[in-house]
XYZ file of C-alpha atoms in Angstrom:
241
model
C -10.076 -32.368 -19.538
C -11.643 -29.821 -16.866
C -15.197 -29.619 -15.778
C -17.315 -26.778 -16.149
C -17.557 -26.370 -12.328
C -13.867 -26.352 -11.630
C -12.900 -24.112 -14.576
C -15.452 -21.442 -13.307
C -13.765 -22.056 -9.552
C -10.316 -21.296 -11.235
C -11.507 -18.103 -12.581
C -13.369 -16.743 -9.659
C -10.591 -17.426 -7.497
C -8.061 -15.784 -10.052
C -10.067 -12.611 -9.900
C -10.321 -12.805 -5.934
C -6.802 -13.660 -6.046
C -6.125 -10.167 -8.366
C -8.193 -7.992 -6.363
C -6.616 -9.056 -2.881
C -3.152 -8.457 -4.517
C -4.219 -5.025 -5.744
C -5.940 -4.063 -2.570
C -2.786 -5.269 -0.499
C -0.072 -3.569 -2.900
C -1.809 0.198 -2.634
C -2.501 -0.177 1.031
C 1.478 -1.245 1.368
C 2.018 2.092 -0.641
C -0.085 4.457 0.922
C -0.033 6.038 4.179
C -3.563 6.237 5.494
C -3.637 3.558 7.664
C -3.902 5.808 10.998
C -4.898 9.042 10.925
C -4.209 11.574 13.881
C -6.659 13.942 15.434
C -4.706 16.749 16.519
C -5.203 18.690 19.720
C -7.450 21.294 20.413
C -6.089 24.784 19.111
C -4.653 26.552 22.130
C -7.170 29.930 23.213
C -3.909 32.381 22.941
C -1.665 31.140 20.026
C 2.003 32.706 20.348
C 3.904 32.629 17.216
C 1.783 29.528 16.070
C 3.498 29.770 12.343
C 6.867 29.733 13.650
C 6.435 26.900 15.961
C 5.196 24.888 13.292
C 7.533 25.643 10.808
C 10.275 24.557 13.166
C 8.031 21.237 13.953
C 8.219 20.392 10.325
C 11.874 21.003 9.745
C 12.561 18.962 12.944
C 10.100 16.242 11.085
C 11.376 16.335 7.520
C 14.712 16.836 8.138
C 15.527 16.150 11.868
C 16.852 12.936 13.621
C 14.549 9.806 13.718
C 13.038 9.810 16.721
C 9.782 7.904 17.838
C 8.441 10.073 20.133
C 9.455 13.456 18.429
C 7.584 12.707 15.053
C 4.633 10.860 17.238
C 4.184 14.367 18.707
C 4.276 16.227 15.534
C 2.050 13.754 13.747
C -0.727 14.256 16.671
C -0.183 17.986 16.843
C -0.452 18.430 12.672
C -2.891 15.819 12.060
C -0.492 13.141 10.210
C -1.276 10.601 9.205
C 0.861 6.694 9.458
C 1.505 4.115 7.123
C 3.838 1.223 6.803
C 6.391 3.108 4.801
C 5.238 6.876 4.977
C 4.640 9.007 8.079
C 2.966 12.515 6.668
C 1.792 15.706 8.467
C -0.820 18.565 6.924
C 1.436 21.796 7.006
C -1.140 24.771 7.486
C 1.765 27.249 6.456
C 1.727 29.209 3.830
C -1.378 26.846 2.438
C -2.652 23.701 3.706
C -0.324 21.331 2.464
C 0.554 17.409 3.155
C 4.277 16.827 3.412
C 5.679 12.814 4.119
C 8.767 11.153 4.930
C 9.204 7.654 4.052
C 11.020 5.119 6.664
C 14.168 3.652 5.634
C 15.022 0.327 6.057
C 17.468 0.835 8.657
C 14.176 2.818 10.535
C 12.027 -0.106 9.819
C 14.194 -2.401 12.134
C 15.082 0.124 14.632
C 14.402 -1.054 18.000
C 11.196 0.257 20.043
C 11.580 1.396 23.466
C 9.301 1.089 26.580
C 9.281 4.724 26.955
C 9.346 6.061 23.083
C 12.618 8.330 22.004
C 14.266 7.262 25.603
C 17.039 4.691 24.928
C 17.516 4.101 29.028
C 14.116 3.018 29.484
C 15.087 -0.268 27.752
C 13.891 -1.870 24.325
C 10.416 -2.971 24.179
C 10.875 -6.298 22.448
C 7.377 -6.439 21.715
C 6.792 -3.641 19.782
C 10.029 -3.776 18.166
C 8.827 -7.115 16.596
C 5.171 -6.195 16.192
C 6.635 -3.158 13.786
C 9.193 -5.207 11.938
C 6.444 -7.940 11.243
C 4.043 -5.113 10.395
C 6.191 -4.152 7.245
C 7.815 -7.735 6.397
C 4.262 -9.975 6.509
C 2.625 -8.003 3.646
C 5.953 -8.484 1.531
C 5.910 -12.063 1.994
C 1.639 -12.246 1.323
C 2.801 -10.810 -1.784
C 5.399 -12.861 -2.537
C 3.512 -15.871 -2.194
C 0.794 -14.616 -3.974
C 3.734 -13.793 -7.351
C 4.803 -17.685 -6.145
C 1.578 -19.201 -6.417
C 0.767 -17.215 -9.700
C 4.258 -18.928 -11.479
C 2.835 -22.220 -9.902
C -0.666 -21.443 -11.714
C 1.197 -20.803 -15.030
C 2.607 -24.198 -15.045
C -0.364 -25.907 -14.378
C -1.891 -24.102 -17.510
C 0.952 -25.548 -19.696
C 0.714 -28.458 -18.043
C -3.015 -28.983 -18.547
C -3.617 -30.113 -14.873
C -5.351 -29.026 -11.959
C -3.149 -30.891 -9.365
C -0.509 -28.000 -9.131
C -3.586 -25.513 -7.983
C -3.454 -27.254 -4.585
C -0.297 -25.619 -4.184
C -1.857 -22.451 -5.474
C -4.526 -22.938 -2.909
C -1.931 -23.316 0.254
C -0.013 -20.500 -1.039
C -2.990 -18.038 -0.961
C -4.012 -19.394 2.342
C -0.820 -18.160 3.835
C -0.829 -15.036 2.149
C -4.441 -14.258 3.407
C -2.729 -15.166 6.891
C 0.154 -12.758 6.395
C -2.221 -10.372 5.528
C -4.284 -10.674 8.423
C -1.330 -10.758 10.604
C -0.057 -7.558 8.814
C -3.300 -5.663 10.291
C -2.963 -7.122 13.683
C 0.433 -6.608 14.234
C 0.117 -2.970 13.144
C -3.181 -2.510 15.400
C -1.412 -3.992 18.687
C 1.394 -1.839 18.219
C -0.303 1.325 17.950
C -2.369 0.514 20.766
C 0.961 -0.256 22.743
C 2.817 3.141 21.454
C -0.010 5.347 22.308
C -0.984 4.240 25.844
C -2.262 7.737 26.398
C -5.937 7.826 26.608
C -5.688 11.517 25.190
C -4.484 10.587 22.060
C -7.293 10.964 19.289
C -7.309 9.196 15.855
C -9.176 7.228 13.668
C -8.475 4.183 10.880
C -7.603 4.990 7.380
C -8.819 3.615 4.255
C -5.047 1.921 3.659
C -5.959 -0.413 6.853
C -9.450 -1.234 5.451
C -7.629 -2.341 1.962
C -5.366 -4.460 3.777
C -8.226 -6.556 5.917
C -10.307 -6.753 2.869
C -7.380 -8.373 1.074
C -7.037 -11.157 3.858
C -10.524 -12.633 3.446
C -10.177 -12.461 -0.477
C -6.692 -14.449 -0.581
C -8.786 -16.890 2.075
C -11.877 -17.353 -0.325
C -9.587 -17.307 -3.591
C -7.613 -20.021 -1.731
C -10.681 -22.090 -0.569
C -11.551 -21.806 -4.135
C -8.592 -23.533 -5.601
C -8.445 -25.975 -2.942
C -12.046 -27.291 -3.831
C -11.149 -27.333 -7.445
C -8.148 -29.507 -6.697
C -9.407 -31.793 -4.519
C -12.919 -32.230 -6.067
C -11.050 -32.832 -9.472
C -8.422 -35.513 -8.183
C -11.660 -37.348 -6.686
C -13.276 -37.042 -9.891
C -10.517 -38.552 -11.622
C -10.100 -41.765 -9.261
C -13.536 -42.341 -9.636
C -13.301 -41.755 -13.098
C -10.199 -44.661 -13.333
C -11.724 -47.086 -11.244
C -14.516 -47.267 -13.403
C -12.613 -47.739 -16.295
C -10.696 -50.214 -14.729
C -13.674 -51.999 -13.860
């Protein structure tokens, strides 16, 4: 039999876990982690439409080059996500065009001078980039695993397995927080030029919010499991006495 306090904690923890999972899933699937703000317009534009068309073609169909697509996003007010990169195309009408990062591109090496292979591999940026897209997948996998453990706990009519659910949610929250940290650190290392202007997007904030939600859910699950265990131990001791 589960006390009402523990049942309430489990319900609230489940709701927080669901919200965190939805927020993190939306964040991973959208491209609004970072919004570039383009250079000021040229006072003497020359063939701007043709130049923009060349940039768009290179961005959408050209070879994968970090410096090239970063410069294009900066010029065309692009957005960057974990799996998507987008630009705003002004001709013939304002529209967003996006390209996804393929799995080989996600694992591609980063260089000390972006786009220049002879400058040598930047191991810190390389592993930051890999962590930023792997950690949220690990977080979602941990939440899915915790839901399976929770179902087993319901079938067994026991609160004890929720201890494992709490630990898994705590790890998921740390992975979500690590995702945001790796993205911010990698972005800072990529754009060392102070002239690069931009702002963080709502996708990043969703991922940031999901981390404390998962940790709060973990705290509730751990409290419910630990408190119920203590209560059961005292009850057993009382009956024996």
